[in-house]
Amino acid sequence: MTARLIDGKALAAEIRQQVAADVQAIKAMNRPVRLAAVIVGSSPAARVYADNQARTFAQAGVDYQLHELPEDITQAQLDAILANLAKDASVTGIMVHLPLPAQLNTQQTQYNIDILKDVEGVNPANIGNVLYGHPIIAPCTALAAVALIDTTGIALQGAEVTVVGASRIAGRPAALLLTERGATVTVCHIHTRDLAAHTRRAEILVVAVGKPGLITRHHVQPGAVVIDIGINRITATDTHGKAISKTVGDVDFAAVAEIASWITPVPGGVGPVTVAMLLKNTVRAARLVHGLDQPF
Ligand code: NAP
């Protein structure tokens, strides 16, 4: 391996330390920092996720309120709950766990998350403000990708960047933030005709698709910085030939690390920094709600 590893865990630890200090500073003013997390339905997986999240927020000093709503809740009922959380002065952040059951409209739900309390940056208005170059709160994964690139010290201004994946929550917001930083950005998606032609041009390659092994050595320019947002569970075999389940990204890590200059591992790259950015956004939301920061 010739590439240097971009250490997401170390960056996340740094951000979390700053967040804990910021939370204490707000609380010292006798003002709350409280996140309301909404889960619809009660699958064991969602419950485990919520428990982990509660621990993460507690470690940062953030009060965490879990609202577990019944699987058959109507859109009107959910919207009313979000409206109450928006009005509740003791709640400074709101997030809604996905996926939602089929009777609920995800986009409508996200529209109804108060813009200033929207810690995941998923309200379309918040994504729109990223487009205008004045983010109030930006999506966490996109923020994480940019922060990880910044740790390399490589200048984004004028850099040739390719983003593979154009989802509204990862690829597109990342492309917008990178454009705002002065990079020349190409966005690839399922209809891109010659993916390798675009990825090989990139000095910085950001991948957010959800397909293990999509990016091979053949897709990467030697010396490129590679940020792998993808998270995939695959079955592999260990050294004894036993089947094991493991987490990998979208990039063929071993082969690409031979030619890249910097690369994020999966796990331990974008994932922990995304969580840290969620905490950072939670502080930002609390400061906005308390009038300590202005939206623009
Ligand atoms: P998504 O909504 O499914 O979007 C995937 C995007 O990839 C779409 O824009 C799709 O194009 C595009 N795509 C699919 N096949 C492609 C191909 N062969 N070539 C080029 N583009 C292709 O997924 P997402 O929510 O953005 O998540 C993407 C991955 O990131 C997943 O593995 C997810 O688990 C991971 N993720 C990680 C974090 C983290 O914290 N590390 C956070 C969020 C997501 P079309 O739109 O044209 O179909």
XYZ file of C-alpha atoms and ligand atoms in Angstrom:
344
model
C 0.000 0.000 0.000
C 1.393 3.396 -0.942
C -1.590 5.596 -0.003
C -1.725 7.309 3.353
C -4.810 6.521 5.426
C -7.192 9.354 6.214
C -8.020 8.641 9.836
C -11.740 9.257 10.334
C -11.662 8.074 13.935
C -9.007 10.633 14.898
C -10.837 13.485 13.163
C -14.119 12.411 14.762
C -12.505 12.365 18.225
C -11.210 15.903 17.684
C -14.651 17.163 16.601
C -16.394 15.411 19.496
C -14.066 17.011 22.005
C -14.876 20.461 20.634
C -18.605 19.621 20.588
C -18.546 18.543 24.265
C -16.932 21.867 25.206
C -19.471 23.804 23.102
C -22.391 21.931 24.696
C -21.081 22.729 28.185
C -20.714 26.406 27.244
C -24.396 26.571 26.164
C -25.560 24.717 29.263
C -23.501 27.072 31.455
C -25.809 29.825 30.173
C -28.726 27.776 31.569
C -29.921 26.977 28.083
C -30.873 23.442 26.980
C -29.187 21.335 24.307
C -31.784 18.656 23.675
C -32.257 16.412 20.657
C -35.653 14.862 19.916
C -35.236 11.720 17.791
C -38.357 10.301 16.163
C -38.643 6.622 15.253
C -41.747 5.237 13.558
C -42.339 1.545 14.261
C -40.186 -0.493 16.551
C -37.933 -2.840 14.607
C -35.130 -4.321 16.736
C -32.566 -2.800 14.338
C -34.008 0.702 14.764
C -34.040 0.219 18.522
C -30.366 -0.806 18.593
C -29.513 2.193 16.436
C -31.464 4.531 18.728
C -29.764 3.105 21.837
C -26.314 3.619 20.290
C -27.259 7.116 19.299
C -28.529 7.940 22.784
C -25.128 6.872 24.155
C -23.235 8.985 21.627
C -25.268 12.104 22.468
C -25.043 11.486 26.210
C -21.228 11.309 25.931
C -21.278 14.774 24.340
C -23.546 16.106 27.117
C -26.600 16.433 24.839
C -29.994 15.498 26.352
C -31.630 12.880 24.171
C -35.374 12.295 23.905
C -36.612 9.313 21.913
C -40.148 9.507 20.485
C -41.247 6.015 19.495
C -44.340 6.288 17.311
C -46.637 3.440 16.207
C -46.040 1.805 12.818
C -49.543 2.810 11.593
C -49.283 6.525 12.432
C -50.797 8.816 9.773
C -48.941 11.622 8.012
C -51.202 14.196 9.732
C -50.365 12.769 13.166
C -46.638 12.732 12.430
C -46.749 16.288 11.067
C -48.557 17.419 14.242
C -45.837 15.852 16.417
C -43.118 17.592 14.372
C -45.014 20.898 14.678
C -45.123 20.487 18.472
C -41.402 19.727 18.612
C -40.769 22.829 16.480
C -42.711 24.965 19.008
C -41.209 23.325 22.113
C -38.580 25.757 23.432
C -36.856 22.991 25.414
C -36.093 21.028 22.210
C -33.142 22.416 20.214
C -32.698 19.639 17.649
C -34.964 17.228 15.746
C -34.212 14.170 13.634
C -36.466 11.548 12.057
C -35.087 8.053 11.533
C -35.498 6.536 8.067
C -36.914 4.508 6.450
C -40.504 5.469 7.174
C -43.410 3.063 6.600
C -45.080 3.184 3.177
C -48.069 5.347 4.213
C -45.706 8.221 5.104
C -44.056 10.595 2.641
C -40.379 11.079 3.469
C -40.010 14.410 1.703
C -43.138 15.883 3.282
C -41.914 14.705 6.676
C -38.524 16.313 6.119
C -40.225 19.565 5.048
C -41.909 19.580 8.456
C -38.698 19.406 10.478
C -38.075 22.922 11.779
C -35.270 24.403 9.650
C -33.221 25.676 12.603
C -33.603 22.392 14.534
C -32.888 20.135 11.516
C -29.645 18.542 12.799
C -29.292 16.196 9.807
C -29.751 19.025 7.307
C -32.426 17.082 5.416
C -35.181 19.686 5.139
C -35.184 20.598 1.415
C -34.861 24.247 2.483
C -31.577 23.450 4.206
C -30.286 21.601 1.154
C -31.414 24.606 -0.937
C -29.383 26.924 1.254
C -26.324 24.767 0.570
C -26.987 25.405 -3.138
C -27.071 29.157 -2.487
C -23.741 28.964 -0.681
C -25.214 29.987 2.692
C -25.817 26.744 4.558
C -27.804 27.070 7.792
C -27.272 23.376 8.577
C -25.754 21.111 5.885
C -26.138 17.313 5.550
C -23.700 15.492 7.844
C -22.169 13.031 5.362
C -21.339 15.750 2.848
C -19.734 17.820 5.619
C -17.754 14.747 6.677
C -16.428 14.134 3.150
C -15.184 17.716 2.849
C -13.646 17.704 6.346
C -11.757 14.481 5.544
C -10.368 15.966 2.324
C -9.265 19.020 4.297
C -7.160 16.855 6.638
C -4.910 15.991 3.677
C -3.994 19.644 3.213
C -4.782 19.407 -0.500
C -6.353 22.606 -1.807
C -9.894 22.261 -3.091
C -9.832 25.497 -5.036
C -9.318 24.619 -8.689
C -9.100 20.871 -7.956
C -10.647 18.390 -10.365
C -13.166 16.420 -8.274
C -15.480 13.586 -9.335
C -18.390 12.572 -7.117
C -19.873 9.157 -7.924
C -23.468 8.927 -6.680
C -26.028 11.715 -6.829
C -28.410 11.058 -3.934
C -30.045 14.024 -2.249
C -28.504 13.125 1.102
C -24.889 12.248 0.175
C -23.580 12.730 -3.390
C -25.374 15.920 -4.425
C -24.818 17.901 -1.229
C -21.147 16.842 -1.257
C -20.868 18.114 -4.847
C -22.470 21.429 -3.826
C -20.156 21.954 -0.848
C -17.126 21.116 -3.007
C -18.277 23.499 -5.744
C -18.683 26.190 -3.093
C -15.047 25.578 -2.118
C -13.930 26.296 -5.682
C -13.449 22.733 -6.977
C -14.395 21.764 -10.527
C -16.913 19.018 -9.836
C -18.275 16.239 -12.050
C -21.229 14.247 -10.681
C -21.723 10.658 -11.932
C -24.838 8.506 -11.479
C -26.486 5.392 -12.803
C -26.831 6.845 -16.342
C -23.198 7.949 -16.628
C -21.950 6.319 -19.850
C -18.241 5.951 -19.173
C -17.698 6.089 -15.411
C -13.950 5.418 -15.605
C -13.407 8.329 -18.013
C -14.727 10.703 -15.338
C -13.195 9.062 -12.279
C -9.727 8.782 -13.856
C -9.707 12.535 -14.426
C -10.224 13.211 -10.728
C -7.514 14.488 -8.407
C -10.081 13.892 -5.663
C -12.618 11.076 -5.991
C -15.672 10.911 -3.700
C -17.812 7.763 -3.928
C -21.316 7.401 -2.456
C -23.207 4.625 -4.230
C -23.694 1.518 -2.092
C -22.098 -1.044 -4.453
C -19.065 -2.927 -3.115
C -16.171 -3.099 -5.570
C -17.667 -0.473 -7.924
C -14.430 1.527 -7.978
C -11.437 -0.524 -9.033
C -7.804 0.422 -9.605
C -8.709 1.004 -13.246
C -11.053 3.875 -12.192
C -8.456 5.848 -10.228
C -5.771 8.276 -11.327
C -2.442 7.477 -9.635
C -1.903 9.944 -6.786
C -5.611 10.734 -6.331
C -7.309 11.313 -2.969
C -10.124 8.769 -2.510
C -13.042 9.323 -0.127
C -15.254 6.250 0.181
C -18.683 7.059 1.636
C -20.228 3.672 0.792
C -21.138 1.259 3.578
C -21.940 -2.316 2.521
C -22.274 -5.562 4.473
C -20.776 -8.447 2.519
C -20.005 -12.088 3.171
C -16.317 -12.920 2.833
C -14.083 -15.792 3.924
C -11.488 -15.502 6.682
C -7.973 -16.972 6.550
C -9.392 -20.381 7.632
C -11.928 -20.363 4.785
C -14.804 -19.648 7.174
C -17.646 -17.391 5.962
C -17.712 -14.058 7.799
C -19.768 -10.922 7.476
C -17.800 -7.700 7.035
C -18.310 -4.037 6.247
C -16.718 -2.602 3.107
C -17.070 0.572 1.065
C -17.652 1.032 -2.666
C -13.925 1.105 -3.436
C -11.697 -1.940 -3.889
C -9.569 -0.744 -1.001
C -6.534 -3.045 -1.331
C -6.011 -2.386 -5.047
C -6.784 1.339 -4.993
C -4.583 1.961 -1.935
C -1.654 0.813 -4.126
C -1.962 3.865 -6.370
C -3.876 6.560 -4.456
C -2.091 9.244 -2.410
C -4.690 9.277 0.379
C -7.643 6.992 1.054
C -10.370 6.608 3.681
C -10.822 3.107 5.128
C -14.253 1.532 5.628
C -14.990 1.221 8.495
C -13.127 4.023 10.245
C -13.311 6.716 7.566
C -16.418 8.724 6.657
C -18.736 6.892 9.105
C -17.359 8.191 12.433
C -16.933 11.697 11.007
C -20.588 11.707 9.867
C -21.648 10.983 13.466
C -19.312 13.717 14.715
C -20.839 16.139 12.194
C -24.305 15.234 13.484
C -23.108 16.275 16.948
C -21.592 19.459 15.540
C -24.865 20.249 13.752
C -26.676 19.657 17.058
C -24.573 22.390 18.647
C -25.178 24.655 15.660
C -28.954 24.064 15.926
C -28.939 24.826 19.664
C -26.990 28.041 19.060
C -29.437 29.062 16.315
C -32.480 28.291 18.487
C -31.014 30.292 21.388
C -30.094 33.214 19.123
C -26.354 32.714 19.783
C -25.736 32.242 16.029
C -27.576 33.843 13.145
C -28.778 31.676 10.228
C -26.884 33.774 7.663
P -28.747 6.083 -2.764
O -29.794 7.046 -2.336
O -29.116 4.707 -3.151
O -27.946 6.759 -3.958
C -26.965 6.057 -4.688
C -26.513 6.921 -5.850
O -25.578 6.159 -6.616
C -27.626 7.302 -6.810
O -27.419 8.644 -7.210
C -27.436 6.353 -7.988
O -27.797 6.923 -9.249
C -25.938 6.185 -7.989
N -25.512 4.960 -8.650
C -26.046 3.716 -8.551
N -25.339 2.841 -9.293
C -24.341 3.531 -9.868
C -23.288 3.209 -10.753
N -23.122 1.943 -11.187
N -22.469 4.184 -11.166
C -22.610 5.455 -10.739
N -23.586 5.836 -9.900
C -24.442 4.891 -9.471
O -27.654 5.921 -1.603
P -27.084 6.986 -0.518
O -28.063 7.167 0.571
O -26.515 8.167 -1.200
O -25.896 6.110 0.074
C -24.827 5.677 -0.760
C -23.884 4.821 0.058
O -23.329 5.616 1.092
C -24.554 3.642 0.772
O -23.641 2.581 0.846
C -24.816 4.175 2.163
O -24.868 3.151 3.141
C -23.595 5.035 2.351
N -23.754 6.119 3.307
C -22.768 6.234 4.219
C -22.826 7.253 5.153
C -21.696 7.378 6.107
O -21.852 7.967 7.162
N -20.511 6.852 5.769
C -23.896 8.127 5.165
C -24.891 8.018 4.164
C -24.799 7.004 3.244
P -29.340 7.248 -9.625
O -29.755 8.355 -8.680
O -29.280 7.742 -10.992
O -30.068 5.958 -9.408
